[in-house]
PDB file of C-alpha atoms and ligand atoms in Angstrom:
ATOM      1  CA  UNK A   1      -0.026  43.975  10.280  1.00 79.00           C
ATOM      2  CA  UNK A   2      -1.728  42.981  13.365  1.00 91.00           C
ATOM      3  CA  UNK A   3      -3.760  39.576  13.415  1.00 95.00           C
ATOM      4  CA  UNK A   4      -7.732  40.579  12.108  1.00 94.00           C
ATOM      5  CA  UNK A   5      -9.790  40.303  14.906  1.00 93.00           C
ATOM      6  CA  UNK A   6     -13.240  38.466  14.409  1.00 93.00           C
ATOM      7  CA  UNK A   7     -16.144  37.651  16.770  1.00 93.00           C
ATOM      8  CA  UNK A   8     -17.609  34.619  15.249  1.00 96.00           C
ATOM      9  CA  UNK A   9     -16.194  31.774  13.173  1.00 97.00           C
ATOM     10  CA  UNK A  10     -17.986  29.804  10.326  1.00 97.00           C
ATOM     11  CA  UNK A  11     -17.313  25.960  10.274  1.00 98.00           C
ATOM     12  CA  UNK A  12     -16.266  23.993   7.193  1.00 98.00           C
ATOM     13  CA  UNK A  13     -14.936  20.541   6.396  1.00 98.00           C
ATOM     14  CA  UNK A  14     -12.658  20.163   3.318  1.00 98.00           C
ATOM     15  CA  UNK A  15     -11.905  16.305   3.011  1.00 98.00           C
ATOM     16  CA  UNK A  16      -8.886  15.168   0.544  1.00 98.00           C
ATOM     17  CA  UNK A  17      -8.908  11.902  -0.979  1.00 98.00           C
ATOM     18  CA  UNK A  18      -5.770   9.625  -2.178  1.00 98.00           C
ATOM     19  CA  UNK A  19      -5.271   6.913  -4.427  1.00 97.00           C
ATOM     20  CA  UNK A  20      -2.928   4.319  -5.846  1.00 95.00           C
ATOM     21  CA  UNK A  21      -0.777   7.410  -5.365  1.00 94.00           C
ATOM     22  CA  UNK A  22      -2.558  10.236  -6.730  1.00 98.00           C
ATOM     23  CA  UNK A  23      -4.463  12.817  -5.732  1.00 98.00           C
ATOM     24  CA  UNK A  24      -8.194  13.555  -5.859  1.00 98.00           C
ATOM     25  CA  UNK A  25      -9.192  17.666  -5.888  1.00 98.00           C
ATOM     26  CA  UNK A  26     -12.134  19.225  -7.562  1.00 98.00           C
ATOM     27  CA  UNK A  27     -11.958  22.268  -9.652  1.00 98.00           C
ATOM     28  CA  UNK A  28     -14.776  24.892  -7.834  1.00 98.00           C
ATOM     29  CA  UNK A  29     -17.569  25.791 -10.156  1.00 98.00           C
ATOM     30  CA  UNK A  30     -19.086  28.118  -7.551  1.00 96.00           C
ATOM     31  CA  UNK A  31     -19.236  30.079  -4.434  1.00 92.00           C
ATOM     32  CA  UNK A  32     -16.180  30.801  -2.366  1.00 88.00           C
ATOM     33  CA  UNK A  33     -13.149  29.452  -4.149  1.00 91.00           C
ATOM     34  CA  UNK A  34     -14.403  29.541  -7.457  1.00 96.00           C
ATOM     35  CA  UNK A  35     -12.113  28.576 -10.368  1.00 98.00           C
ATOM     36  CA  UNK A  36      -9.649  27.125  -7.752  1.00 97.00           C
ATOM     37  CA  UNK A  37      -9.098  23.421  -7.141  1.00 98.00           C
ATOM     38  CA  UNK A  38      -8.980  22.338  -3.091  1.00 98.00           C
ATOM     39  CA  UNK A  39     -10.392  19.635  -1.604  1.00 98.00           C
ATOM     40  CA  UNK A  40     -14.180  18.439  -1.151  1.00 98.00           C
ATOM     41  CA  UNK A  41     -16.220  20.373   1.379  1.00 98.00           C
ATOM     42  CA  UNK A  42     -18.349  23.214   2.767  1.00 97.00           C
ATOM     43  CA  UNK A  43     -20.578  24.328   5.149  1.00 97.00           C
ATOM     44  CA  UNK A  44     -21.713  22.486   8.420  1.00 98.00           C
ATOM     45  CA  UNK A  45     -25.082  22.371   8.961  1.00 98.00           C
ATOM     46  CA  UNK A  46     -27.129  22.936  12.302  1.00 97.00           C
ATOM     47  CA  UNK A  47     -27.281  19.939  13.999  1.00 97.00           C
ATOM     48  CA  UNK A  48     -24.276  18.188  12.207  1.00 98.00           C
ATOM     49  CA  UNK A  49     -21.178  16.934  13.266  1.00 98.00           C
ATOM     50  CA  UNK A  50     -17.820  18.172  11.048  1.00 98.00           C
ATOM     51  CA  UNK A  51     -17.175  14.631  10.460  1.00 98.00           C
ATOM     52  CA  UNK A  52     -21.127  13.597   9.575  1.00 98.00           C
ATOM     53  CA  UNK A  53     -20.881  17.213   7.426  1.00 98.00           C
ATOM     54  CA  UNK A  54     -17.862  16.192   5.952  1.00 98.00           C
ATOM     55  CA  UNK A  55     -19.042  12.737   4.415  1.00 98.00           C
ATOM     56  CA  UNK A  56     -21.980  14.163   2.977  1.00 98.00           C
ATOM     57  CA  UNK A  57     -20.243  17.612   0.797  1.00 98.00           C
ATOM     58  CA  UNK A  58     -17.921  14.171  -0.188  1.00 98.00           C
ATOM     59  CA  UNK A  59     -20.780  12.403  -1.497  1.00 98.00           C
ATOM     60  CA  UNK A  60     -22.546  15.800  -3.111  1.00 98.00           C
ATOM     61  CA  UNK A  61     -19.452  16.953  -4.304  1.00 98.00           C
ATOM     62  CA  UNK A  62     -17.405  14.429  -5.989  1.00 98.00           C
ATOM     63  CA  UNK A  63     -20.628  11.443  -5.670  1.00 98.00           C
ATOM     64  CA  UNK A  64     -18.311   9.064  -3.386  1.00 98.00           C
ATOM     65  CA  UNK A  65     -18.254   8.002   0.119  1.00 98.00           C
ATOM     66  CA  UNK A  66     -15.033   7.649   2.336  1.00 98.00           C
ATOM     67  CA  UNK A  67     -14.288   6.664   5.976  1.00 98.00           C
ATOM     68  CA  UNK A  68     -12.666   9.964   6.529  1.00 98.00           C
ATOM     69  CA  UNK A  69      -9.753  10.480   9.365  1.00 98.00           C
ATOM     70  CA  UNK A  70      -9.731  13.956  10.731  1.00 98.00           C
ATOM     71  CA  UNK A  71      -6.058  15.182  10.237  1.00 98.00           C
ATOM     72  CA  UNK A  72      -5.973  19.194  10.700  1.00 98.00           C
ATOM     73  CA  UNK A  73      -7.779  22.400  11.428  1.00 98.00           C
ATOM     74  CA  UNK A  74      -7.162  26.212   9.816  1.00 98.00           C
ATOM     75  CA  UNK A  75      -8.436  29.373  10.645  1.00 98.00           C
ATOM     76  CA  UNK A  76      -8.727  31.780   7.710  1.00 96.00           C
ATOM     77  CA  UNK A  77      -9.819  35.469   8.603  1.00 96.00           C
ATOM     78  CA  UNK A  78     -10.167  38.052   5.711  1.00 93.00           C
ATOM     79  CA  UNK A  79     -11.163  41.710   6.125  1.00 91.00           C
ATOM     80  CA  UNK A  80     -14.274  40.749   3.471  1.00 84.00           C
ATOM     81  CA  UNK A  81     -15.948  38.240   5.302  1.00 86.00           C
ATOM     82  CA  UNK A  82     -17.444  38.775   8.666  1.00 86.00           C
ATOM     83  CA  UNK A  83     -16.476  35.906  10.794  1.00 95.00           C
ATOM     84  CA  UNK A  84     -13.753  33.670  10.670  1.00 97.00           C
ATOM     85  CA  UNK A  85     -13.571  30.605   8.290  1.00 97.00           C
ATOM     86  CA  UNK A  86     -13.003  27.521  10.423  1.00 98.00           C
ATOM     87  CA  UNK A  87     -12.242  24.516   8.767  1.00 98.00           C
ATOM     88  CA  UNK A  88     -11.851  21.111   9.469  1.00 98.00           C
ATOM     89  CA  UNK A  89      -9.546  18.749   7.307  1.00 98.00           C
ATOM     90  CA  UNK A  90     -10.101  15.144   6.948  1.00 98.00           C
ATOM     91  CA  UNK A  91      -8.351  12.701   4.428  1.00 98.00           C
ATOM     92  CA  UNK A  92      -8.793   8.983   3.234  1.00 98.00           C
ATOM     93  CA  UNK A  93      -6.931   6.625   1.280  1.00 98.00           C
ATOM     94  CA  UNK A  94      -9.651   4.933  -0.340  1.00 96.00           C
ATOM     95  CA  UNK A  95     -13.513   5.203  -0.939  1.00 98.00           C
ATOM     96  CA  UNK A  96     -16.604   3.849  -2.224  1.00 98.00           C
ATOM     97  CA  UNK A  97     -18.523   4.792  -5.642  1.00 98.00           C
ATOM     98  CA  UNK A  98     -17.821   6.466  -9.043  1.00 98.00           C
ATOM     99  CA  UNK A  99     -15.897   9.846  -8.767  1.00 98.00           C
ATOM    100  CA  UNK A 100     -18.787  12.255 -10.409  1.00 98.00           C
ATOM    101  CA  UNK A 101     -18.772  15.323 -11.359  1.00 98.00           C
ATOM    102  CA  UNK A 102     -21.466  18.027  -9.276  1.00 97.00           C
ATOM    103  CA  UNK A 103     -22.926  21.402  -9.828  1.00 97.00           C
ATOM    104  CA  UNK A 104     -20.198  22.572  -7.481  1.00 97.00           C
ATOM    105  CA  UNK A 105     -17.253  20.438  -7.974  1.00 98.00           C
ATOM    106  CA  UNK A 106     -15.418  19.082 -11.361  1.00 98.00           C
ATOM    107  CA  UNK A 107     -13.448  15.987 -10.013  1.00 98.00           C
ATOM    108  CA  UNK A 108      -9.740  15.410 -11.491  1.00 98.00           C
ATOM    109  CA  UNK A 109      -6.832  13.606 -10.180  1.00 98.00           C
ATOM    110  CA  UNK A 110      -3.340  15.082 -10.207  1.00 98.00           C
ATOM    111  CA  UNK A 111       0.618  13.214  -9.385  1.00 98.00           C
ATOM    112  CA  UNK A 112       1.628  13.765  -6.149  1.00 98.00           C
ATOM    113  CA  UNK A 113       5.090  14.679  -5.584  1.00 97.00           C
ATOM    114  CA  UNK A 114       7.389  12.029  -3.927  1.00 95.00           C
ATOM    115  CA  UNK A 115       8.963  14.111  -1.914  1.00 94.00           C
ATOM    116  CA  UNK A 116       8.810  17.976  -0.131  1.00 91.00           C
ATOM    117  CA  UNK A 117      11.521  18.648  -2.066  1.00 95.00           C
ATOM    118  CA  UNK A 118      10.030  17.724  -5.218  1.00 97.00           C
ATOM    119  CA  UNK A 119       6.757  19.702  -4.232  1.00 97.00           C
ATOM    120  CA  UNK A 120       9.086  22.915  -3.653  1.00 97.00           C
ATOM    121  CA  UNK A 121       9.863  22.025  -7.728  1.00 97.00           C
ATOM    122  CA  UNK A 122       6.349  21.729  -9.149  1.00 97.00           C
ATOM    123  CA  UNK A 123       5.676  25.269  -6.635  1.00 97.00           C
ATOM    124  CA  UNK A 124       8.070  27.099  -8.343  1.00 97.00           C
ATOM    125  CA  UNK A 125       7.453  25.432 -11.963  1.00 97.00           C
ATOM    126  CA  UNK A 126       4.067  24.730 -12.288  1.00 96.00           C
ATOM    127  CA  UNK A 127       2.361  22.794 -15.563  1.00 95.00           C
ATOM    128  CA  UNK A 128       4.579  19.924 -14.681  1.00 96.00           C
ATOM    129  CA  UNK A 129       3.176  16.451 -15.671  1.00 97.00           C
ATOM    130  CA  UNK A 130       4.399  13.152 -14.428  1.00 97.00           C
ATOM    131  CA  UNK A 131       5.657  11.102 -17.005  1.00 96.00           C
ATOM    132  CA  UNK A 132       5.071   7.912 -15.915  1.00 95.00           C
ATOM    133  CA  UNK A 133       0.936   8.951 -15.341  1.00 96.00           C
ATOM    134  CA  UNK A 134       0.660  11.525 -17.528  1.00 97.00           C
ATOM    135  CA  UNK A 135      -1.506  12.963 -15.279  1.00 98.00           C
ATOM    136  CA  UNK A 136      -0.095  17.082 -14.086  1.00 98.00           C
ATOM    137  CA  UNK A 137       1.154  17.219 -11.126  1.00 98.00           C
ATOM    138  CA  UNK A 138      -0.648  19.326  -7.913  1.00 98.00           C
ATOM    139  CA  UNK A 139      -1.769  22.880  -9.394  1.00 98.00           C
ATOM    140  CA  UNK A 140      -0.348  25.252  -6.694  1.00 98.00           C
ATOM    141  CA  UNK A 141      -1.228  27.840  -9.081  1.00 97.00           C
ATOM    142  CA  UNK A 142      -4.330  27.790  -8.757  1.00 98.00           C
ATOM    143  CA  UNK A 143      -5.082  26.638  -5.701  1.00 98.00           C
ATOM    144  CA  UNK A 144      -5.355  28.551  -2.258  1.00 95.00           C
ATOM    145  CA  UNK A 145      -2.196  30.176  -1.658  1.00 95.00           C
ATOM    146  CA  UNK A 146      -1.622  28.748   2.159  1.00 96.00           C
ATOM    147  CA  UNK A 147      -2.271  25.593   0.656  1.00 97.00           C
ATOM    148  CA  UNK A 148       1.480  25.383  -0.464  1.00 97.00           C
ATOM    149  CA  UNK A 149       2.457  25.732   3.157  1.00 96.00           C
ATOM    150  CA  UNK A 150       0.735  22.648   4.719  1.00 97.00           C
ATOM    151  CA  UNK A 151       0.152  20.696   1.973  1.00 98.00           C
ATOM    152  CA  UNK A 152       3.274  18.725   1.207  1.00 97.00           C
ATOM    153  CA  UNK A 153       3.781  17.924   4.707  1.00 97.00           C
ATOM    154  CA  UNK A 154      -0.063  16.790   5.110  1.00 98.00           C
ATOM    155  CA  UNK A 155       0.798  14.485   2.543  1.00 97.00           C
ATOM    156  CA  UNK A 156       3.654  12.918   4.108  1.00 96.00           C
ATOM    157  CA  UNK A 157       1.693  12.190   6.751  1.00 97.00           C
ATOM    158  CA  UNK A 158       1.773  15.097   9.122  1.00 98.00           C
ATOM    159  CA  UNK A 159      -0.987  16.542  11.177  1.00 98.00           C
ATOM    160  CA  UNK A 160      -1.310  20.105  11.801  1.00 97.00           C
ATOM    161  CA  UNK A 161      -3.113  23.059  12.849  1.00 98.00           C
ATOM    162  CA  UNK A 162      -2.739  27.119  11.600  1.00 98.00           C
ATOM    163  CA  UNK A 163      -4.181  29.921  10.750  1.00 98.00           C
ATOM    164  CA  UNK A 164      -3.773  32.466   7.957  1.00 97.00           C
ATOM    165  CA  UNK A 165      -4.959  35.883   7.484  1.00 97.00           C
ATOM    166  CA  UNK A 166      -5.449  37.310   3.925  1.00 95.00           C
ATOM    167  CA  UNK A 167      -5.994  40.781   2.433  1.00 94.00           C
ATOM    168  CA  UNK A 168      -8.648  42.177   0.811  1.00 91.00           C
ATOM    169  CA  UNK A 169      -6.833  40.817  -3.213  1.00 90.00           C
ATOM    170  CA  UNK A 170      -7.185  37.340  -1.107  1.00 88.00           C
ATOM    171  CA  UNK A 171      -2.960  37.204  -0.658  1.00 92.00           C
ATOM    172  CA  UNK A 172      -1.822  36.268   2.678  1.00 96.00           C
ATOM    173  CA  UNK A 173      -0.721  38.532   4.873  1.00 96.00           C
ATOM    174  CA  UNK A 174       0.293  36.779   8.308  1.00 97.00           C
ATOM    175  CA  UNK A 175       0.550  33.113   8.692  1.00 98.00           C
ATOM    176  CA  UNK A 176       1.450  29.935  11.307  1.00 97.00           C
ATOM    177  CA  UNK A 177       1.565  26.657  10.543  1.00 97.00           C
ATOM    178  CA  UNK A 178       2.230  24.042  13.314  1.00 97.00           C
ATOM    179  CA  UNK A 179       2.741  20.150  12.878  1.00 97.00           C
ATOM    180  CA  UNK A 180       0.801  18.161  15.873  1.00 97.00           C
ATOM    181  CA  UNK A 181       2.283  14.573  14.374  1.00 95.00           C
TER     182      UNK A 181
HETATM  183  C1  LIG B   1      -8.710  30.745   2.652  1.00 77.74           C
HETATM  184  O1  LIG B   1      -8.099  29.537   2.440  1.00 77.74           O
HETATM  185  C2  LIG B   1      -8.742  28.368   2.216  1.00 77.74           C
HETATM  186  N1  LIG B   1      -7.938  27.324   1.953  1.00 77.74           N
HETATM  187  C3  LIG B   1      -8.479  26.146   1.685  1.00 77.74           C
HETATM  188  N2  LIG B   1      -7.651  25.118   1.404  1.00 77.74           N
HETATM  189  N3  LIG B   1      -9.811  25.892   1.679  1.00 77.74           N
HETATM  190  C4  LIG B   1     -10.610  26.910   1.940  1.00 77.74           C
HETATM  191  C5  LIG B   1     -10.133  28.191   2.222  1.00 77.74           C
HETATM  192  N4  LIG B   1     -11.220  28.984   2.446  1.00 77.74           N
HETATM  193  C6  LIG B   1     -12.313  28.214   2.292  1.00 77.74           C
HETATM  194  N5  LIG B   1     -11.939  26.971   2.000  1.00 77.74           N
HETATM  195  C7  LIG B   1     -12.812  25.803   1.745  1.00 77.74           C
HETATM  196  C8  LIG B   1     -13.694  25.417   2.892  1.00 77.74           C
HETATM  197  C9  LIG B   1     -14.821  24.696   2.174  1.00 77.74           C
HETATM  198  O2  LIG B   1     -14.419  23.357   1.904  1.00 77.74           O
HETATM  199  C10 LIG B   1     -14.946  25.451   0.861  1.00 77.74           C
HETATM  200  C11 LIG B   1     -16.029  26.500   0.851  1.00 77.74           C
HETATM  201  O3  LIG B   1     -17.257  25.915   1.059  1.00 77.74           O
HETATM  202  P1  LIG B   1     -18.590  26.508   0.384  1.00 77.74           P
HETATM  203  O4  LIG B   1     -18.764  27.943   0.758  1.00 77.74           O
HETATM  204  O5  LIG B   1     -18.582  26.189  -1.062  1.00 77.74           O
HETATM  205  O6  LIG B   1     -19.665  25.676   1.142  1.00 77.74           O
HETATM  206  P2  LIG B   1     -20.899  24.846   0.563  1.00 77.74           P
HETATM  207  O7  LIG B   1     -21.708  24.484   1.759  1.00 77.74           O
HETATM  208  O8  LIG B   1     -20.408  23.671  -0.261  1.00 77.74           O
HETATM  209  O9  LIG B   1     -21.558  25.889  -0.384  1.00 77.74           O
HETATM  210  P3  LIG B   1     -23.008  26.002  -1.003  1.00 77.74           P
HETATM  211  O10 LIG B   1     -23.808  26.713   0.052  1.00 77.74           O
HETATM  212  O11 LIG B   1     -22.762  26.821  -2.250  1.00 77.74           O
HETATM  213  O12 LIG B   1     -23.500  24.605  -1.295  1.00 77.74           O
HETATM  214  O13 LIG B   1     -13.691  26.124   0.669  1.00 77.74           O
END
């Protein structure tokens, strides 16, 4: 399959947040992504910045405020949507408020894996719950299915760009991934 070509690209912000070593993700009430868990995020409005657009879905989303650090930027192109989805990835390892559930977003907090290795594990068995927590580990399952490729390196600290193309069942059909740190 050749890469989809696009004209256009739509930019997003998807911002994940960490603490006393777990992980915060929302389950998506709404919209694209629906019934998935990712990260907090959306559109960027005229005018805004990715990182000014980024704090506020934060704040509307899960009702807290971070100092976000930009880490990594994706290109998703689908033959269903018109342009290109261009997001921008920011993460921060504390924040300010009461984690609060939104129209859009239902906040939970999962175990992160403590290694890659482990994260292959809880990929290929998922339901797993940490039994030191209790809390289930990262649900690959039902989360966007690059996010399996970046995210356990993200987490140990790696930067990266990449871009993904998916069919029209939203499975991936051509993929790169590169670390920048
Ligand atoms: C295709 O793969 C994707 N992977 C990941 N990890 N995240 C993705 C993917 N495609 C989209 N996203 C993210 C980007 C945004 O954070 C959200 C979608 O934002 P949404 O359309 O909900 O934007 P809002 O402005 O919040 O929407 P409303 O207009 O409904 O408020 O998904």
């Amino acid at each position: 399959m050749d890469w989809l070509p696009f004209q256009k690209a739509k930019l997003y912000t998807n911002a994940f947040i960490r603490r006393d070593g777990r992980l915060l993700l929302g389950y998506k009430k709404r919209g694209l992504g629906k019934d998935m868990y990712n990260g907090f995020g959306g559109k960027v409005d005229p005018g805004e910045t990715p990182a000014e657009a980024a704090v506020r879905e934060l704040q509307e989303e899960a009702g807290i405020t971070a100092k976000l650090k930009h880490r990594a930027t994706l290109l998703f192109m689908s033959p269903e949507i018109p342009e290109a989805a261009h997001i921008e990835i920011y993460y921060a390892e504390d924040y300010e408020g009461n984690v609060t559930e939104s129209e859009e977003m239902r906040p939970e907090w999962f175990a992160i894996p403590d290694s890659e290795e482990r994260h292959k594990e809880v990929i290929q068995t998922p339901k797993q719950v940490d039994p030191t927590t209790g809390l289930r580990f990262i649900p690959y399952d039902q989360m966007w299915e690059d996010d399996k490729l970046w995210l356990p390196a993200f987490l140990s600290g790696h930067d990266f760009v990449g871009r993904a193309d998916f069919d029209s069942q939203g499975h991936m059909q051509k993929w790169w991934f590169a670390l920048t740190s």
